[in-house]
PDB file of C-alpha atoms in Angstrom:
ATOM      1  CA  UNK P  19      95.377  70.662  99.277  1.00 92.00           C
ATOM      2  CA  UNK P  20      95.076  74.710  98.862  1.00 94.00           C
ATOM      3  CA  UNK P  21      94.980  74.843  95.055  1.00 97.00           C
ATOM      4  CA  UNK P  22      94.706  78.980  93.147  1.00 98.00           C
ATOM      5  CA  UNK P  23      94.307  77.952  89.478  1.00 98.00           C
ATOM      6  CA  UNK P  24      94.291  81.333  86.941  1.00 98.00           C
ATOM      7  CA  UNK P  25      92.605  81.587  83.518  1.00 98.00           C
ATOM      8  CA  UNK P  26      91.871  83.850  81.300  1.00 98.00           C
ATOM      9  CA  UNK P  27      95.130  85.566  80.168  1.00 97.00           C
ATOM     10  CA  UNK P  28      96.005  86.062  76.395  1.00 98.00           C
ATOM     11  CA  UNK P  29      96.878  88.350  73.796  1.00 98.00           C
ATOM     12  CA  UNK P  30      94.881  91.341  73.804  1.00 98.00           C
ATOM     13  CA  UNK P  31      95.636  94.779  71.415  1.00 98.00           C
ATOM     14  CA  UNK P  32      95.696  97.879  73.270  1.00 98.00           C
ATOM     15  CA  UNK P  33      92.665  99.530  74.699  1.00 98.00           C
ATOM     16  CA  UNK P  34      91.062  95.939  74.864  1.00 98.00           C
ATOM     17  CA  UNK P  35      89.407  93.993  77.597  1.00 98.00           C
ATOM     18  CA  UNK P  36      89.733  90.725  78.992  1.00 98.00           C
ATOM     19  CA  UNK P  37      88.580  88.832  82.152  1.00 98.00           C
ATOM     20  CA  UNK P  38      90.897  86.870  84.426  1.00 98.00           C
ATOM     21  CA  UNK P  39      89.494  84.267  86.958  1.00 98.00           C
ATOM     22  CA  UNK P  40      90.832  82.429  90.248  1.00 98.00           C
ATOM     23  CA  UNK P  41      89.427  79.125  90.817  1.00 98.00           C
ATOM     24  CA  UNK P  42      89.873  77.719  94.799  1.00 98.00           C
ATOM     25  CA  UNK P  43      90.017  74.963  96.434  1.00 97.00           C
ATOM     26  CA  UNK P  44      90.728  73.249  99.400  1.00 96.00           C
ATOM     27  CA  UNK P  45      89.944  76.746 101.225  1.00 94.00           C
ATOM     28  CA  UNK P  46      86.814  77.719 102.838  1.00 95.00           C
ATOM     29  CA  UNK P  47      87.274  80.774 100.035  1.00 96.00           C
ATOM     30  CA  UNK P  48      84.703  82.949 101.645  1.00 97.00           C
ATOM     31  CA  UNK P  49      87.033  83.310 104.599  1.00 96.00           C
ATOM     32  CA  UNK P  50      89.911  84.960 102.754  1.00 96.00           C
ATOM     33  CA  UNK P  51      90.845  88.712 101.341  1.00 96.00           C
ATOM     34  CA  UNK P  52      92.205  87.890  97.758  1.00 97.00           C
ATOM     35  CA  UNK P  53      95.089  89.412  95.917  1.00 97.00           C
ATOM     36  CA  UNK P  54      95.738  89.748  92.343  1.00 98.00           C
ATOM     37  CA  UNK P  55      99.659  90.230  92.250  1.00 98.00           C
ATOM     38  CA  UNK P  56     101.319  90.692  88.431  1.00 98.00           C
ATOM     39  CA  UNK P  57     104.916  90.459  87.416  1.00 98.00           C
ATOM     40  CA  UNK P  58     105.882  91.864  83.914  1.00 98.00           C
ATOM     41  CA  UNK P  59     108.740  90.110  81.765  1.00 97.00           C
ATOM     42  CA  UNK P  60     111.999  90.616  83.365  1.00 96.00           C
ATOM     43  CA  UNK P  61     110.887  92.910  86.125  1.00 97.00           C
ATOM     44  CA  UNK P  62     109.812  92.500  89.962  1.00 98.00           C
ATOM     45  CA  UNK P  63     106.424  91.976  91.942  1.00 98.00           C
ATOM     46  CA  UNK P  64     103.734  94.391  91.781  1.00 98.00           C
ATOM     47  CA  UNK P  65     100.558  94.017  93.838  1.00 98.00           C
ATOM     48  CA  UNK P  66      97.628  94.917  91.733  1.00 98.00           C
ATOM     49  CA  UNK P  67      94.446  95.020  94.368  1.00 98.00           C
ATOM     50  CA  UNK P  68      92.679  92.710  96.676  1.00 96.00           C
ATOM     51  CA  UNK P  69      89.178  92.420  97.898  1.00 97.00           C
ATOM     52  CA  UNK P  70      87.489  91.969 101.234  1.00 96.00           C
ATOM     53  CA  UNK P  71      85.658  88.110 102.303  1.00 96.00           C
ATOM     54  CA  UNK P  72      82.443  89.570 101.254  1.00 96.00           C
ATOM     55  CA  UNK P  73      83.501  92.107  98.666  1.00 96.00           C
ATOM     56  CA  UNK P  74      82.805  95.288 100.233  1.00 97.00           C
ATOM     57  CA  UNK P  75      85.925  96.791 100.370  1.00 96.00           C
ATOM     58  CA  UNK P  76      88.547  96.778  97.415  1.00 97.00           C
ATOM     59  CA  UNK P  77      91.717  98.139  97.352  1.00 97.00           C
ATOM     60  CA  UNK P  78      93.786  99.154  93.392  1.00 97.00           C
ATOM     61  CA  UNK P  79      97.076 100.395  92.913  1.00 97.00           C
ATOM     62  CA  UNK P  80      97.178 103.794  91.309  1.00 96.00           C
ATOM     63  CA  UNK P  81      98.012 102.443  88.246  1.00 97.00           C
ATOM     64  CA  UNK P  82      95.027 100.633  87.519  1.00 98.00           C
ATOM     65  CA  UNK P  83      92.398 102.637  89.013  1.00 98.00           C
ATOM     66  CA  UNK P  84      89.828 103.446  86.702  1.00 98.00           C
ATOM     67  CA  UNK P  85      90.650 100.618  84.355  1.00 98.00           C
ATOM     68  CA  UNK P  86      90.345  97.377  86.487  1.00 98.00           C
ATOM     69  CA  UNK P  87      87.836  95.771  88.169  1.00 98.00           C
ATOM     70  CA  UNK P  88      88.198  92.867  91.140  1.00 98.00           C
ATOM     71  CA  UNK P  89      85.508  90.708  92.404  1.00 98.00           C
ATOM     72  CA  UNK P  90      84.422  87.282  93.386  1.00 98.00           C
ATOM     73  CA  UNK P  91      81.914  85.178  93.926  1.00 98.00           C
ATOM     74  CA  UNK P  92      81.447  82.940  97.039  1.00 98.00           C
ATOM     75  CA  UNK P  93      79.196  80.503  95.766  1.00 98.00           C
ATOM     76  CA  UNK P  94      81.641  79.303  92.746  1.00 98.00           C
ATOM     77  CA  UNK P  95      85.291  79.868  95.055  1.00 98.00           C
ATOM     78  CA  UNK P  96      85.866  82.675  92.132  1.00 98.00           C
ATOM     79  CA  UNK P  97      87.919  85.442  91.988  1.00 98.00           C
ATOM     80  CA  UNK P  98      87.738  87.864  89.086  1.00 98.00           C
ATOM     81  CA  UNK P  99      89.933  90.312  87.874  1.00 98.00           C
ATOM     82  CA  UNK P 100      88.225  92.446  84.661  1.00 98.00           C
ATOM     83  CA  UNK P 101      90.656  94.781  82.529  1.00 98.00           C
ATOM     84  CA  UNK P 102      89.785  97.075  80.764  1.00 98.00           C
ATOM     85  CA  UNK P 103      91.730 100.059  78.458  1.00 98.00           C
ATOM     86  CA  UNK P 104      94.425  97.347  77.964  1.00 98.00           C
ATOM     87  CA  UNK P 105      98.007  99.067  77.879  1.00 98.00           C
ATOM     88  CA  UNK P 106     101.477  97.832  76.667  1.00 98.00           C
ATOM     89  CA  UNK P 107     102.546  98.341  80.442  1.00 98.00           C
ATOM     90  CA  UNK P 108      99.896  95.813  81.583  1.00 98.00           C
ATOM     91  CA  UNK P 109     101.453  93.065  79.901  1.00 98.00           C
ATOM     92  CA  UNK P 110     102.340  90.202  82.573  1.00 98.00           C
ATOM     93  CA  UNK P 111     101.472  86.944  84.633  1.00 98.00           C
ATOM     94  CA  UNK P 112      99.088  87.802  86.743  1.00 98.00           C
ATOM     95  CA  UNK P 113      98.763  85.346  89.597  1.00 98.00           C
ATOM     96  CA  UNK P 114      95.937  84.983  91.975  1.00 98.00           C
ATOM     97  CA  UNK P 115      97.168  84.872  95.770  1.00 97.00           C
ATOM     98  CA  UNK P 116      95.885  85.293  99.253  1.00 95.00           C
ATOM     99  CA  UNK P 117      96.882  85.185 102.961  1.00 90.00           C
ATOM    100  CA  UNK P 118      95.220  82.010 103.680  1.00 89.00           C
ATOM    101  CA  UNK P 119      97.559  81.095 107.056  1.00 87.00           C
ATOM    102  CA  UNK P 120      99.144  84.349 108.173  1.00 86.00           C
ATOM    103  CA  UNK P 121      97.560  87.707 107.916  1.00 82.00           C
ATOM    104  CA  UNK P 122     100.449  89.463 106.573  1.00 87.00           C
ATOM    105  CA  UNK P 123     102.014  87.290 104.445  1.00 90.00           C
ATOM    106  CA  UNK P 124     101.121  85.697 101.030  1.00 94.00           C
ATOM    107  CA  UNK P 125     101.213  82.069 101.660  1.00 94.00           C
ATOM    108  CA  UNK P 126      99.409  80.797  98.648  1.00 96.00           C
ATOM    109  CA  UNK P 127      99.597  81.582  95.054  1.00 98.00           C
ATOM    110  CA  UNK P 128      98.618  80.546  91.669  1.00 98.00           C
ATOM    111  CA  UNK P 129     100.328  78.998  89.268  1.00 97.00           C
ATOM    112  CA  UNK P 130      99.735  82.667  86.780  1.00 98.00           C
ATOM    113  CA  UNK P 131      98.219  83.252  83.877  1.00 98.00           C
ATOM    114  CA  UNK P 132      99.882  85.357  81.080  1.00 98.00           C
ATOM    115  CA  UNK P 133      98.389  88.767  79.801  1.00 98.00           C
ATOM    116  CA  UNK P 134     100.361  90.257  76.631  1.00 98.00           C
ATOM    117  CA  UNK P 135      98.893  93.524  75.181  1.00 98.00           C
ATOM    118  CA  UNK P 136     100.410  94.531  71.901  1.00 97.00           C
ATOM    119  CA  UNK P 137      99.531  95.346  68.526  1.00 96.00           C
TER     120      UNK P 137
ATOM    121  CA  UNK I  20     102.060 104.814  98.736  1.00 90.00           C
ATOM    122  CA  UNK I  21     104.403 103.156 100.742  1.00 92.00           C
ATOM    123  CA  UNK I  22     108.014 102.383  98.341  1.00 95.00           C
ATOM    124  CA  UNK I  23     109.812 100.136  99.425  1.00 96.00           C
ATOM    125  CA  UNK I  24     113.560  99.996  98.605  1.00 98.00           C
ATOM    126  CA  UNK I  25     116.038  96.578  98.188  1.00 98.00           C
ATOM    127  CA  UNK I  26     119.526  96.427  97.971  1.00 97.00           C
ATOM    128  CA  UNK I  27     121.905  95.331  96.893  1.00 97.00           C
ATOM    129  CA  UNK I  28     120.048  94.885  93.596  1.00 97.00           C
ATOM    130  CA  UNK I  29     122.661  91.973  93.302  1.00 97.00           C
ATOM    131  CA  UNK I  30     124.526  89.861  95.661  1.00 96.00           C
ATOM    132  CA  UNK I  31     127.309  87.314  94.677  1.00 97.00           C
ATOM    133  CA  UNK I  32     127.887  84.696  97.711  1.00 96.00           C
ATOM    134  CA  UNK I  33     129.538  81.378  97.307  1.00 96.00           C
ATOM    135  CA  UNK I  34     127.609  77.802  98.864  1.00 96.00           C
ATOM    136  CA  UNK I  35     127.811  77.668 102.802  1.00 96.00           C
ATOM    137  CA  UNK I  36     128.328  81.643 103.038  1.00 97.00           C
ATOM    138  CA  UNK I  37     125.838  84.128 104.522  1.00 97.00           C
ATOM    139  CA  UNK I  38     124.114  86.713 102.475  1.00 98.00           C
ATOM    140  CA  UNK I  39     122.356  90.111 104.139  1.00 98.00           C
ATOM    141  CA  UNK I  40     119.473  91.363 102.058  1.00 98.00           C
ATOM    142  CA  UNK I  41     118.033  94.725 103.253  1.00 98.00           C
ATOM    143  CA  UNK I  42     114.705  96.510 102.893  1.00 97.00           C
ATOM    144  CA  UNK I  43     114.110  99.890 103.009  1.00 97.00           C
ATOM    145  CA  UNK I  44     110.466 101.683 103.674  1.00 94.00           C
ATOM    146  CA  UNK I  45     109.923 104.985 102.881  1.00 94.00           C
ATOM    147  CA  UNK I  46     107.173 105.010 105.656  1.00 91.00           C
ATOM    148  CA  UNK I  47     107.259 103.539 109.234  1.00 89.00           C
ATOM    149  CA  UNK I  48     105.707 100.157 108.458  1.00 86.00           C
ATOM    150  CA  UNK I  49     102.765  99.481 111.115  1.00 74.00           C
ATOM    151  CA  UNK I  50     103.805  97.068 113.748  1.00 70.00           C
ATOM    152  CA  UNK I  51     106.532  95.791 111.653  1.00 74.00           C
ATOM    153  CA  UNK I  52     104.350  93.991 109.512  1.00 90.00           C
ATOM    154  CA  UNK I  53     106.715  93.214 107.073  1.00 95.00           C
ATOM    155  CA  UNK I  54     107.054  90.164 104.669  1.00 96.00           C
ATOM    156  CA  UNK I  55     109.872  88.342 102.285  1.00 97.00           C
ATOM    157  CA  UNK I  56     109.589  86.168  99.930  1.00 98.00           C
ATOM    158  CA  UNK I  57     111.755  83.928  97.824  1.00 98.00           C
ATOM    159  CA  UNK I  58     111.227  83.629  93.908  1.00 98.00           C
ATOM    160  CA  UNK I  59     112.751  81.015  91.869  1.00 97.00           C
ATOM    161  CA  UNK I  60     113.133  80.852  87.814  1.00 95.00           C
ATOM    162  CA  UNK I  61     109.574  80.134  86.185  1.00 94.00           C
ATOM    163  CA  UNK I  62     108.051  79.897  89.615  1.00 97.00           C
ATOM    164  CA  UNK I  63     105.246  81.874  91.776  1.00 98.00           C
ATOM    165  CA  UNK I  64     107.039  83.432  95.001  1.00 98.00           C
ATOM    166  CA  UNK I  65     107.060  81.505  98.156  1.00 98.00           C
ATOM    167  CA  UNK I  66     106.664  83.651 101.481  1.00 97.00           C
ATOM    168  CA  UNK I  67     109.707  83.040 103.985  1.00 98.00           C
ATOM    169  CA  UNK I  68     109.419  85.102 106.416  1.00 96.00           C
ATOM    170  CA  UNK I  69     106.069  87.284 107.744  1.00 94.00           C
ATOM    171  CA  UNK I  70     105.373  89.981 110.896  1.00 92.00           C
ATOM    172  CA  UNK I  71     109.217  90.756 110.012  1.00 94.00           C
ATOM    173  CA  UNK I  72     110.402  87.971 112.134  1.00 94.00           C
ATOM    174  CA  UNK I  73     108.452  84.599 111.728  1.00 95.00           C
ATOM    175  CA  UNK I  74     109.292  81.605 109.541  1.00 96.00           C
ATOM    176  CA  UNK I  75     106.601  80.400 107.597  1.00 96.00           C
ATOM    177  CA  UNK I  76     105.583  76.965 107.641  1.00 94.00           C
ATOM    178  CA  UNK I  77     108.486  74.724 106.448  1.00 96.00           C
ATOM    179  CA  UNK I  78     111.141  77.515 106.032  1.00 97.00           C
ATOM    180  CA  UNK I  79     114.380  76.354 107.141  1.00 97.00           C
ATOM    181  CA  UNK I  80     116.248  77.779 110.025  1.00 97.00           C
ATOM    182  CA  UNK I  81     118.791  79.617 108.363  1.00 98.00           C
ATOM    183  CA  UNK I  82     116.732  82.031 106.724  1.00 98.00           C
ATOM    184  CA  UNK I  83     115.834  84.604 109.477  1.00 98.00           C
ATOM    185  CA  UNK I  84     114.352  88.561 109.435  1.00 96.00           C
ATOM    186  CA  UNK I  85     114.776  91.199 111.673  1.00 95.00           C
ATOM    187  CA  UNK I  86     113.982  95.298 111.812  1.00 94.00           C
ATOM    188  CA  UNK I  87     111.393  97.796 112.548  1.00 90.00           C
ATOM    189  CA  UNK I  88     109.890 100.867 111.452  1.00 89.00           C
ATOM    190  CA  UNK I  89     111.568 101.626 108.102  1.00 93.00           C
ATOM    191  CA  UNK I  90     114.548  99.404 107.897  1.00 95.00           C
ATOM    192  CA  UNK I  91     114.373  95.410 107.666  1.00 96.00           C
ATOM    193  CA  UNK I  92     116.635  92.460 106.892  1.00 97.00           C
ATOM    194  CA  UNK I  93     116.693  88.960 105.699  1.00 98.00           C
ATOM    195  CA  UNK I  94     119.533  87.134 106.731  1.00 98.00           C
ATOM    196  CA  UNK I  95     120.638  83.545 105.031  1.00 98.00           C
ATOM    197  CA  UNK I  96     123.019  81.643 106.454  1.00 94.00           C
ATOM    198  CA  UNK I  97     125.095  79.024 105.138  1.00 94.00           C
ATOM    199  CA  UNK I  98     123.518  79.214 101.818  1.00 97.00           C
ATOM    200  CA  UNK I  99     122.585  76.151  99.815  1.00 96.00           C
ATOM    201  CA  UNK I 100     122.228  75.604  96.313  1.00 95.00           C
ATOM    202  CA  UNK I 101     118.113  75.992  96.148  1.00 96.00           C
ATOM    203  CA  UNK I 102     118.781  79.327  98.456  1.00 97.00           C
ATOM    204  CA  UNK I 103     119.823  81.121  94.929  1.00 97.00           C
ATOM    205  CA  UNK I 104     116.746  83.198  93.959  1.00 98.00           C
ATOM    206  CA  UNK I 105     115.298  86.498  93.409  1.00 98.00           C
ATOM    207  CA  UNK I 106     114.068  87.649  96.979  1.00 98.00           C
ATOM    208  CA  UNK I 107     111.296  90.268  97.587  1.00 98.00           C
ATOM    209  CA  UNK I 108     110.145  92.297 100.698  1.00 98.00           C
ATOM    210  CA  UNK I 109     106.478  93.739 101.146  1.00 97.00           C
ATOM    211  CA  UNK I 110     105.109  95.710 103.800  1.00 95.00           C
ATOM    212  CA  UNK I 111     101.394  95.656 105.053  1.00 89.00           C
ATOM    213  CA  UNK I 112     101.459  99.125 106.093  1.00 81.00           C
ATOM    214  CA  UNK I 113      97.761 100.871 107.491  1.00 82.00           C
ATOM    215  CA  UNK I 114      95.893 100.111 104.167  1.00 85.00           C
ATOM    216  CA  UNK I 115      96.320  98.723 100.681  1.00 90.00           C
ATOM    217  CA  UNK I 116      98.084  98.866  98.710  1.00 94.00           C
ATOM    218  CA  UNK I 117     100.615  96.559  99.877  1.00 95.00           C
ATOM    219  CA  UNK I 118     103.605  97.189  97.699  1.00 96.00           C
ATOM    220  CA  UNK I 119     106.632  95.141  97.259  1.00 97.00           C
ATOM    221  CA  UNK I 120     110.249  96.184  96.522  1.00 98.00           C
ATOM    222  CA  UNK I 121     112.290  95.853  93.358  1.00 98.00           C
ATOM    223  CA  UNK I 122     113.755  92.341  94.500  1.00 98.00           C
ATOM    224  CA  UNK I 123     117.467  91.002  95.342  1.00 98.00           C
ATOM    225  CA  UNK I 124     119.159  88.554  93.315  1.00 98.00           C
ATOM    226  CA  UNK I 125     120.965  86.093  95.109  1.00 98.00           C
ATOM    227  CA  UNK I 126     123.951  84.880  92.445  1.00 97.00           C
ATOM    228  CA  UNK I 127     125.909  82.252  92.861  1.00 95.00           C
ATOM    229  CA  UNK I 128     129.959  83.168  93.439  1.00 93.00           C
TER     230      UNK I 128
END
């Protein structure tokens, strides 16, 4: 079974860090782009950035250029999302995802994990 | 950035009627690549429909998608009482990132 399990998320005061990870299984993970896709309370979808198999391309939305960081690591099916310069606006569930069966099409996700920035 | 544009923002549609969600791009989308998804309360979204046409795995035959270059449409039919849901479109346009649009909600009439 294809299993994205998130970790990480917390409460956080603004301009803080924190570290998200993906754990996979039941995919040969080194095969895959990965997604990090985040959904504040109440609102819609918003794709966040994704990474290449072997991480040498990575892609941000505008709005967290600068501040967060993607990457993974092969050898322990990990996916990594590191924020930094924390904002009120960040404040979500974050869920790991990829296109594991169709190229354009998420077709696996994460259960989430929940980032709340606030004072 | 591609934006892409849902509406209505709100549909109201009885059991065993059809609802017509559209999706709007503010770009050509790149050989239609073109994706919806359904999203129930408390749940992760789960991908219906990809390549603008194509059922995923396990999607029943009454959901169906259709369009090209900036206009696209997911079409339920018959709806059942799992089929209400927030539903979301995303295009995979020539390179990241791969937005989604503001989402549908699918009430019950």
């Amino acid at each position: 079974e294809v299993q994205l399990v998130e970790s990480g998320g917390g409460l956080v005061q603004p301009g803080g860090s924190l570290r998200l990870s993906c754990a996979a299984s039941g995919i040969t993970f080194s095969s895959y782009w990965m997604t990090w896709v985040r959904q504040a309370p109440g609102k819609g979808l918003e794709w966040v950035a994704n990474i290449m198999q072997d991480g040498s391309e990575k892609y941000y939305v505008d709005s967290v250029k600068g501040r967060f960081t993607i990457s993974r690591d092969n050898s322990k099916n990990s996916l990594y999302l590191q924020m930094n310069s924390l904002r009120a606006e960040d404040t979500a569930v974050y869920y790991c995802a990829s296109e594991v069966y169709y190229y354009y099409g998420i077709d696996v996700w994460g259960q989430g994990t929940t980032v709340t920035v606030s004072s | 950035e591609i934006v892409l544009t849902q509406s209505p923002g709100s549909l109201s549609v009885s059991p065993g009627e059809r609802a017509t969600l559209s999706c709007r791009t503010s770009q050509s989308v790149s050989s239609s690549h073109l994706a919806w998804y359904q999203q129930r309360p408390g749940q992760a979204p789960r991908l219906l429909i990809y390549d603008t046409f194509s059922r995923a795995t396990g999607v029943p035959d009454r959901f169906s998608g259709s369009g090209s270059g900036t206009d696209f449409t997911l079409t339920i039919t018959r709806l059942e009482p799992e089929d209400f849901a927030v539903y979301y479109c995303q295009q995979y346009g020539t390179s990241p990132p791969y937005t989604f649009g503001q989402g549908t909600k699918v009430e019950m009439k």
